[in-house]
Coordinates of C-alpha atoms and ligand atoms in Angstrom, one line a residue:
M11 CA 88.7 96.8 60.5
V12 CA 90.4 93.6 59.4
R13 CA 94.2 93.8 59.5
P14 CA 95.7 90.6 58.0
F15 CA 99.0 89.3 59.4
E16 CA 101.1 86.2 59.1
Y17 CA 101.4 83.8 62.0
E18 CA 104.1 81.2 62.6
W19 CA 105.6 79.4 65.5
T20 CA 108.9 77.7 66.2
D21 CA 110.4 75.8 69.1
D22 CA 113.9 76.7 68.1
I23 CA 115.6 79.9 69.4
A24 CA 118.0 80.3 66.4
T25 CA 115.1 80.0 64.0
A26 CA 113.1 82.7 65.9
L27 CA 116.0 85.1 65.9
A28 CA 116.7 84.5 62.2
E29 CA 113.1 85.1 61.3
A30 CA 112.8 88.3 63.3
G31 CA 116.2 89.5 62.2
A32 CA 115.2 89.2 58.6
D33 CA 111.9 91.1 58.8
A34 CA 111.8 94.5 60.5
S35 CA 108.0 94.4 60.6
A36 CA 107.8 91.1 62.4
A37 CA 107.0 90.9 66.2
Y38 CA 107.4 88.2 68.8
L39 CA 104.3 86.8 70.5
A40 CA 104.6 85.1 73.9
G41 CA 101.7 85.4 76.5
G42 CA 100.0 88.0 74.3
T43 CA 98.3 89.7 77.2
T44 CA 99.3 93.2 76.1
Q45 CA 100.2 92.7 72.5
L46 CA 96.9 91.2 71.3
D47 CA 95.0 94.0 73.0
L48 CA 97.1 96.6 71.2
M49 CA 96.7 94.8 67.9
K50 CA 93.0 94.8 68.3
D51 CA 93.1 98.5 69.1
G52 CA 95.2 99.1 66.0
V53 CA 98.1 100.5 68.0
L54 CA 100.4 97.7 67.0
R55 CA 100.3 96.5 63.4
P56 CA 102.9 93.8 62.8
S57 CA 102.8 92.2 59.4
R58 CA 104.0 88.9 61.0
L59 CA 103.8 87.3 64.4
I60 CA 106.5 84.8 65.5
D61 CA 105.0 82.8 68.3
I62 CA 107.8 82.1 70.7
S63 CA 105.8 80.5 73.5
R64 CA 107.3 77.0 72.8
L65 CA 110.9 78.2 73.0
P66 CA 112.9 76.5 75.8
L67 CA 113.1 79.6 77.9
H68 CA 110.9 78.6 80.9
E69 CA 113.5 77.6 83.5
I70 CA 113.9 79.1 87.0
E71 CA 117.3 78.2 88.4
R72 CA 119.3 79.3 91.4
R73 CA 122.9 80.0 90.3
G74 CA 124.9 80.8 93.4
E75 CA 123.5 84.0 94.9
N76 CA 121.5 84.9 91.7
L77 CA 118.2 83.6 90.4
F78 CA 118.2 82.9 86.7
V79 CA 114.7 83.2 85.2
G80 CA 113.9 82.3 81.6
S81 CA 111.9 85.0 79.9
L82 CA 109.0 82.7 79.1
T83 CA 108.5 81.9 82.8
T84 CA 105.0 83.1 83.7
M85 CA 104.4 85.7 86.4
E86 CA 102.6 83.0 88.4
E87 CA 105.4 80.5 88.1
L88 CA 107.9 83.1 89.4
A89 CA 105.6 84.2 92.2
A90 CA 105.2 80.6 93.3
H91 CA 108.8 79.7 93.3
P92 CA 110.2 78.9 96.7
V93 CA 113.5 80.8 96.2
V94 CA 111.5 83.9 95.4
A95 CA 109.3 83.5 98.5
Q96 CA 112.4 83.0 100.7
H97 CA 115.0 85.4 99.1
L98 CA 113.0 87.9 97.1
P99 CA 109.7 88.3 98.9
F100 CA 109.1 91.9 97.6
V101 CA 109.5 90.6 94.1
R102 CA 106.7 88.1 94.9
E103 CA 104.6 90.9 96.3
A104 CA 105.1 93.0 93.2
L105 CA 104.0 90.0 91.0
L106 CA 100.9 89.2 93.1
R107 CA 99.8 92.8 93.1
S108 CA 100.2 93.2 89.3
A109 CA 97.4 91.2 87.8
S110 CA 94.7 88.6 88.3
V111 CA 95.7 84.9 88.6
Q112 CA 94.3 84.3 85.1
L113 CA 96.6 87.0 83.6
R114 CA 99.6 85.8 85.8
N115 CA 99.2 82.4 84.3
M116 CA 99.5 83.8 80.7
A117 CA 101.8 86.8 81.0
T118 CA 105.5 86.1 80.8
I119 CA 108.4 87.8 82.7
G120 CA 109.9 89.0 79.4
G121 CA 106.5 90.4 78.3
N122 CA 106.0 92.1 81.6
L123 CA 109.2 94.0 81.3
L124 CA 108.2 95.1 77.9
Q125 CA 104.7 96.1 78.6
R126 CA 103.5 99.3 77.1
T127 CA 102.1 102.4 78.9
R128 CA 98.4 102.6 79.9
C129 CA 98.2 106.3 78.7
R130 CA 94.7 106.4 77.2
Y131 CA 95.9 108.5 74.2
F132 CA 98.5 105.9 73.3
R133 CA 95.9 103.2 73.2
D134 CA 93.4 105.2 71.2
D135 CA 94.5 105.4 67.5
T136 CA 91.7 107.9 66.8
V137 CA 93.7 110.4 68.8
A138 CA 96.2 112.1 66.4
Q139 CA 98.6 113.5 69.0
C140 CA 100.8 110.8 70.5
N141 CA 104.6 111.0 70.1
K142 CA 105.0 107.5 71.4
R143 CA 102.6 106.0 68.9
A144 CA 103.2 108.4 66.0
P145 CA 106.5 110.3 66.4
G146 CA 106.3 114.0 65.8
T147 CA 102.5 114.4 66.3
G148 CA 102.6 116.0 69.8
C149 CA 101.3 114.8 73.2
A150 CA 97.6 114.9 73.9
A151 CA 98.2 114.1 77.6
I152 CA 100.1 117.2 78.4
T153 CA 97.1 119.4 77.7
G154 CA 94.5 116.7 78.3
F155 CA 93.9 114.1 80.9
H156 CA 97.1 113.4 82.8
R157 CA 96.0 112.4 86.3
T158 CA 97.8 109.1 86.0
S159 CA 100.8 110.4 84.1
A160 CA 104.4 110.5 85.3
V161 CA 106.0 113.2 87.4
L162 CA 109.6 111.9 87.1
G163 CA 111.6 111.3 84.0
T164 CA 109.2 113.3 81.8
S165 CA 109.9 115.5 78.8
E166 CA 107.8 118.0 76.8
N167 CA 107.3 115.1 74.3
C168 CA 105.8 112.5 76.6
I169 CA 104.7 112.0 80.2
A170 CA 103.5 108.5 80.0
T171 CA 103.9 106.3 83.2
H172 CA 105.6 103.0 83.0
A173 CA 103.1 100.3 84.1
S174 CA 105.2 97.4 85.4
D175 CA 105.3 96.5 89.1
L176 CA 107.8 93.7 88.6
A177 CA 110.3 95.9 86.9
V178 CA 110.3 98.3 89.9
A179 CA 111.3 95.5 92.3
L180 CA 113.8 94.1 89.8
I181 CA 115.5 97.4 89.2
A182 CA 115.9 97.9 93.0
M183 CA 117.8 94.6 92.9
D184 CA 120.1 95.5 90.0
A185 CA 118.7 92.7 87.9
V186 CA 120.4 92.0 84.5
V187 CA 118.5 91.3 81.3
H188 CA 120.0 88.6 78.9
V189 CA 119.1 89.3 75.3
S190 CA 119.9 87.5 72.0
H191 CA 119.9 88.6 68.4
V192 CA 120.7 86.7 65.3
D193 CA 124.1 88.4 65.5
G194 CA 124.9 87.3 69.1
S195 CA 124.0 87.7 72.7
R196 CA 124.6 90.3 75.4
T197 CA 123.5 91.4 78.9
I198 CA 122.1 94.7 79.9
P199 CA 121.7 96.0 83.5
L200 CA 118.0 96.8 84.0
T201 CA 119.1 100.2 85.3
R202 CA 120.3 100.9 81.7
F203 CA 117.6 99.0 79.9
Y204 CA 114.8 101.6 79.9
R205 CA 114.9 105.0 78.2
T206 CA 113.2 108.1 79.4
P207 CA 111.2 109.8 76.6
S208 CA 113.4 112.8 75.9
D209 CA 113.0 113.6 72.2
T210 CA 112.2 110.0 71.2
P211 CA 109.3 108.6 73.3
H212 CA 108.8 105.8 70.8
L213 CA 112.1 104.3 71.8
E214 CA 111.4 102.8 75.2
N215 CA 114.3 100.5 75.8
A216 CA 117.8 99.3 74.7
L217 CA 116.6 96.4 72.5
R218 CA 117.6 96.5 68.9
P219 CA 115.1 95.4 66.2
G220 CA 114.8 91.6 66.3
E221 CA 116.5 91.3 69.7
L222 CA 114.8 88.9 72.2
I223 CA 114.9 88.9 76.0
T224 CA 115.9 85.3 76.9
A225 CA 116.3 85.6 80.6
V226 CA 116.5 87.9 83.7
E227 CA 119.1 87.3 86.3
V228 CA 118.3 88.7 89.8
P229 CA 120.7 88.9 92.7
L230 CA 119.1 87.4 95.8
L231 CA 118.7 89.5 99.0
P232 CA 121.3 88.8 101.6
V233 CA 120.3 86.8 104.7
G234 CA 118.7 89.1 107.2
A235 CA 117.5 91.7 104.6
R236 CA 114.0 93.0 105.0
S237 CA 111.9 94.0 102.0
D238 CA 108.4 95.1 100.9
Y239 CA 106.5 96.3 97.9
L240 CA 103.7 98.7 98.6
K241 CA 101.3 99.7 95.8
V242 CA 98.7 102.4 96.0
R243 CA 95.9 102.5 93.5
D244 CA 92.4 103.7 92.9
R245 CA 90.9 100.3 93.7
M246 CA 92.4 97.1 95.3
S247 CA 91.4 94.8 92.5
Y248 CA 94.2 94.8 89.9
E249 CA 94.5 98.4 89.1
F250 CA 97.7 100.1 87.9
A251 CA 99.7 102.0 90.5
L252 CA 99.2 105.6 91.3
A253 CA 102.4 105.2 93.3
S254 CA 104.4 102.3 94.5
A255 CA 107.6 101.7 96.4
A256 CA 110.0 98.7 96.4
V257 CA 112.3 98.8 99.4
A258 CA 115.0 96.4 100.7
V259 CA 117.2 97.2 103.7
V260 CA 119.8 95.5 105.8
L261 CA 119.8 96.8 109.4
D262 CA 122.7 96.7 111.9
G263 CA 120.8 97.3 115.1
D264 CA 118.8 100.4 114.4
V265 CA 121.3 101.7 111.8
I266 CA 120.5 101.2 108.1
H267 CA 123.6 99.3 106.8
S268 CA 122.3 99.3 103.1
A269 CA 119.2 100.3 101.3
R270 CA 117.6 99.6 97.9
V271 CA 114.7 101.9 96.8
A272 CA 112.7 102.1 93.6
L273 CA 109.4 103.8 92.8
G274 CA 106.6 102.9 90.4
G275 CA 103.5 104.6 89.1
V276 CA 105.2 108.0 89.1
A277 CA 107.8 107.9 86.4
T278 CA 108.3 107.2 82.7
V279 CA 110.5 104.3 83.5
P280 CA 110.9 102.0 86.6
W281 CA 112.6 104.6 88.9
R282 CA 115.6 103.7 91.0
A283 CA 115.8 106.3 93.8
L284 CA 119.5 106.5 94.4
E285 CA 119.1 109.8 96.2
A286 CA 116.9 108.2 98.7
E287 CA 119.3 105.4 99.2
Q288 CA 122.1 107.9 99.9
V289 CA 120.0 109.5 102.6
L290 CA 119.2 106.2 104.2
T291 CA 122.5 104.4 104.1
G292 CA 124.3 104.8 107.4
A293 CA 121.5 106.6 109.1
T294 CA 119.4 105.6 112.1
A295 CA 116.1 104.2 111.1
R296 CA 113.5 106.7 112.2
T297 CA 110.6 108.5 110.5
E298 CA 112.4 111.8 110.1
V299 CA 115.1 110.1 108.0
F300 CA 112.5 108.3 105.9
Q301 CA 110.8 111.6 105.2
A302 CA 114.1 113.1 104.1
A303 CA 114.7 110.2 101.9
A304 CA 111.2 110.6 100.3
Q305 CA 111.9 114.3 99.8
A306 CA 115.1 113.4 98.0
A307 CA 113.4 110.8 95.9
L308 CA 110.9 113.2 94.5
A309 CA 113.1 116.3 94.4
G310 CA 113.2 116.3 90.6
A311 CA 109.4 115.8 90.2
E312 CA 107.7 117.9 87.6
P313 CA 104.0 117.7 88.4
R314 CA 101.2 119.0 86.2
P315 CA 97.8 120.4 87.2
L316 CA 96.0 117.0 87.5
N317 CA 98.8 114.8 88.8
G318 CA 100.4 117.0 91.5
F319 CA 98.9 114.8 94.2
K320 CA 101.4 112.0 93.1
V321 CA 104.3 113.8 94.7
P322 CA 103.1 113.7 98.3
L323 CA 101.4 110.3 97.6
A324 CA 104.7 108.8 96.5
Q325 CA 106.5 110.3 99.4
R326 CA 104.0 108.9 101.9
T327 CA 104.1 105.5 100.1
L328 CA 107.9 105.4 100.5
V329 CA 107.8 106.5 104.1
R330 CA 105.2 103.8 104.9
T331 CA 107.2 101.1 103.2
L332 CA 110.3 102.1 105.1
Q333 CA 108.4 102.0 108.3
T334 CA 107.1 98.6 107.5
V335 CA 110.5 97.0 106.7
T336 CA 112.3 98.6 109.6
G337 CA 109.5 98.2 112.2
V338 CA 109.7 101.9 113.0
S339 CA 106.2 103.2 113.7
S340 CA 105.1 106.7 112.8
Ligands
SF4_1 FE1 101.5 109.6 73.8 FE2 103.2 109.8 75.8 FE3 101.7 111.9 75.3 FE4 100.6 109.6 76.3 S1 102.0 110.9 77.3 S2 99.8 110.9 74.6 S3 101.9 108.1 75.3 S4 103.2 111.0 73.9

């Protein structure tokens, strides 16, 4: 089916914000790796695309102990940056495990953070029941295929898994998102950026209509920190996570001085596992402690018949990642 839309581009941020602010049915277009697929499938139907790929939002700059990343930086550019390799190695791992090099050269950091769920019913507009795509219609996944669906942060209205690997590592680092609107700019901690579905699965984040992510600011790991991102999937070649864990620790001898833990592939949003961090902080690094942390991280899980395996899988993924970063063998 042909669905006409207007296309325009600008290299001026203020113009882009003004255009989007004046037209609620307009959408920004950057790398397009998700958006164009969804438009072809009829899931997204903007009347107007504002191409922002020429906006001056490509910089990567170290600012003190933070890394400032323009939202139009590609995934490959960020993965290849020496500061990321040296001070945020698990962010690099998350990027490299996300997609093929072809996609990484197109997809932007801002777009990655806004990527939509891979729930098959969301992406099939011939399926009537999808609260995320069509509010109030129901959820086909709850009674249908939900092997890859979330077990954390779900509601009776939506159990779709968040797909980003990058966001999992960034949320572990307390990254901050910079956003701009025609009315002004603000910052949002990534831990408060994403919304669990609750009664409004179609509202996925804190952005207002017309608001644009302009940058992400990421605190660097302290000297001596150890980190890793482990992603478990059905196949090794660029599949979405069944479970993943982003972990960064600072050790004082064999005692865990501080820990950052986040999970992917198992929740409706990139999942910061604060309960696991509490178990780990101040404890001696040993497998029994890691298992207790993994139990705490998944304590609130609500598995369904087809995705119950994700609970022990995520726990084992977290334990393995903790073993890797601490050097404690099983
Ligand atoms: Fe739609 Fe969410 Fe249900 Fe999938 S899980 S069908 S995205 S409402």
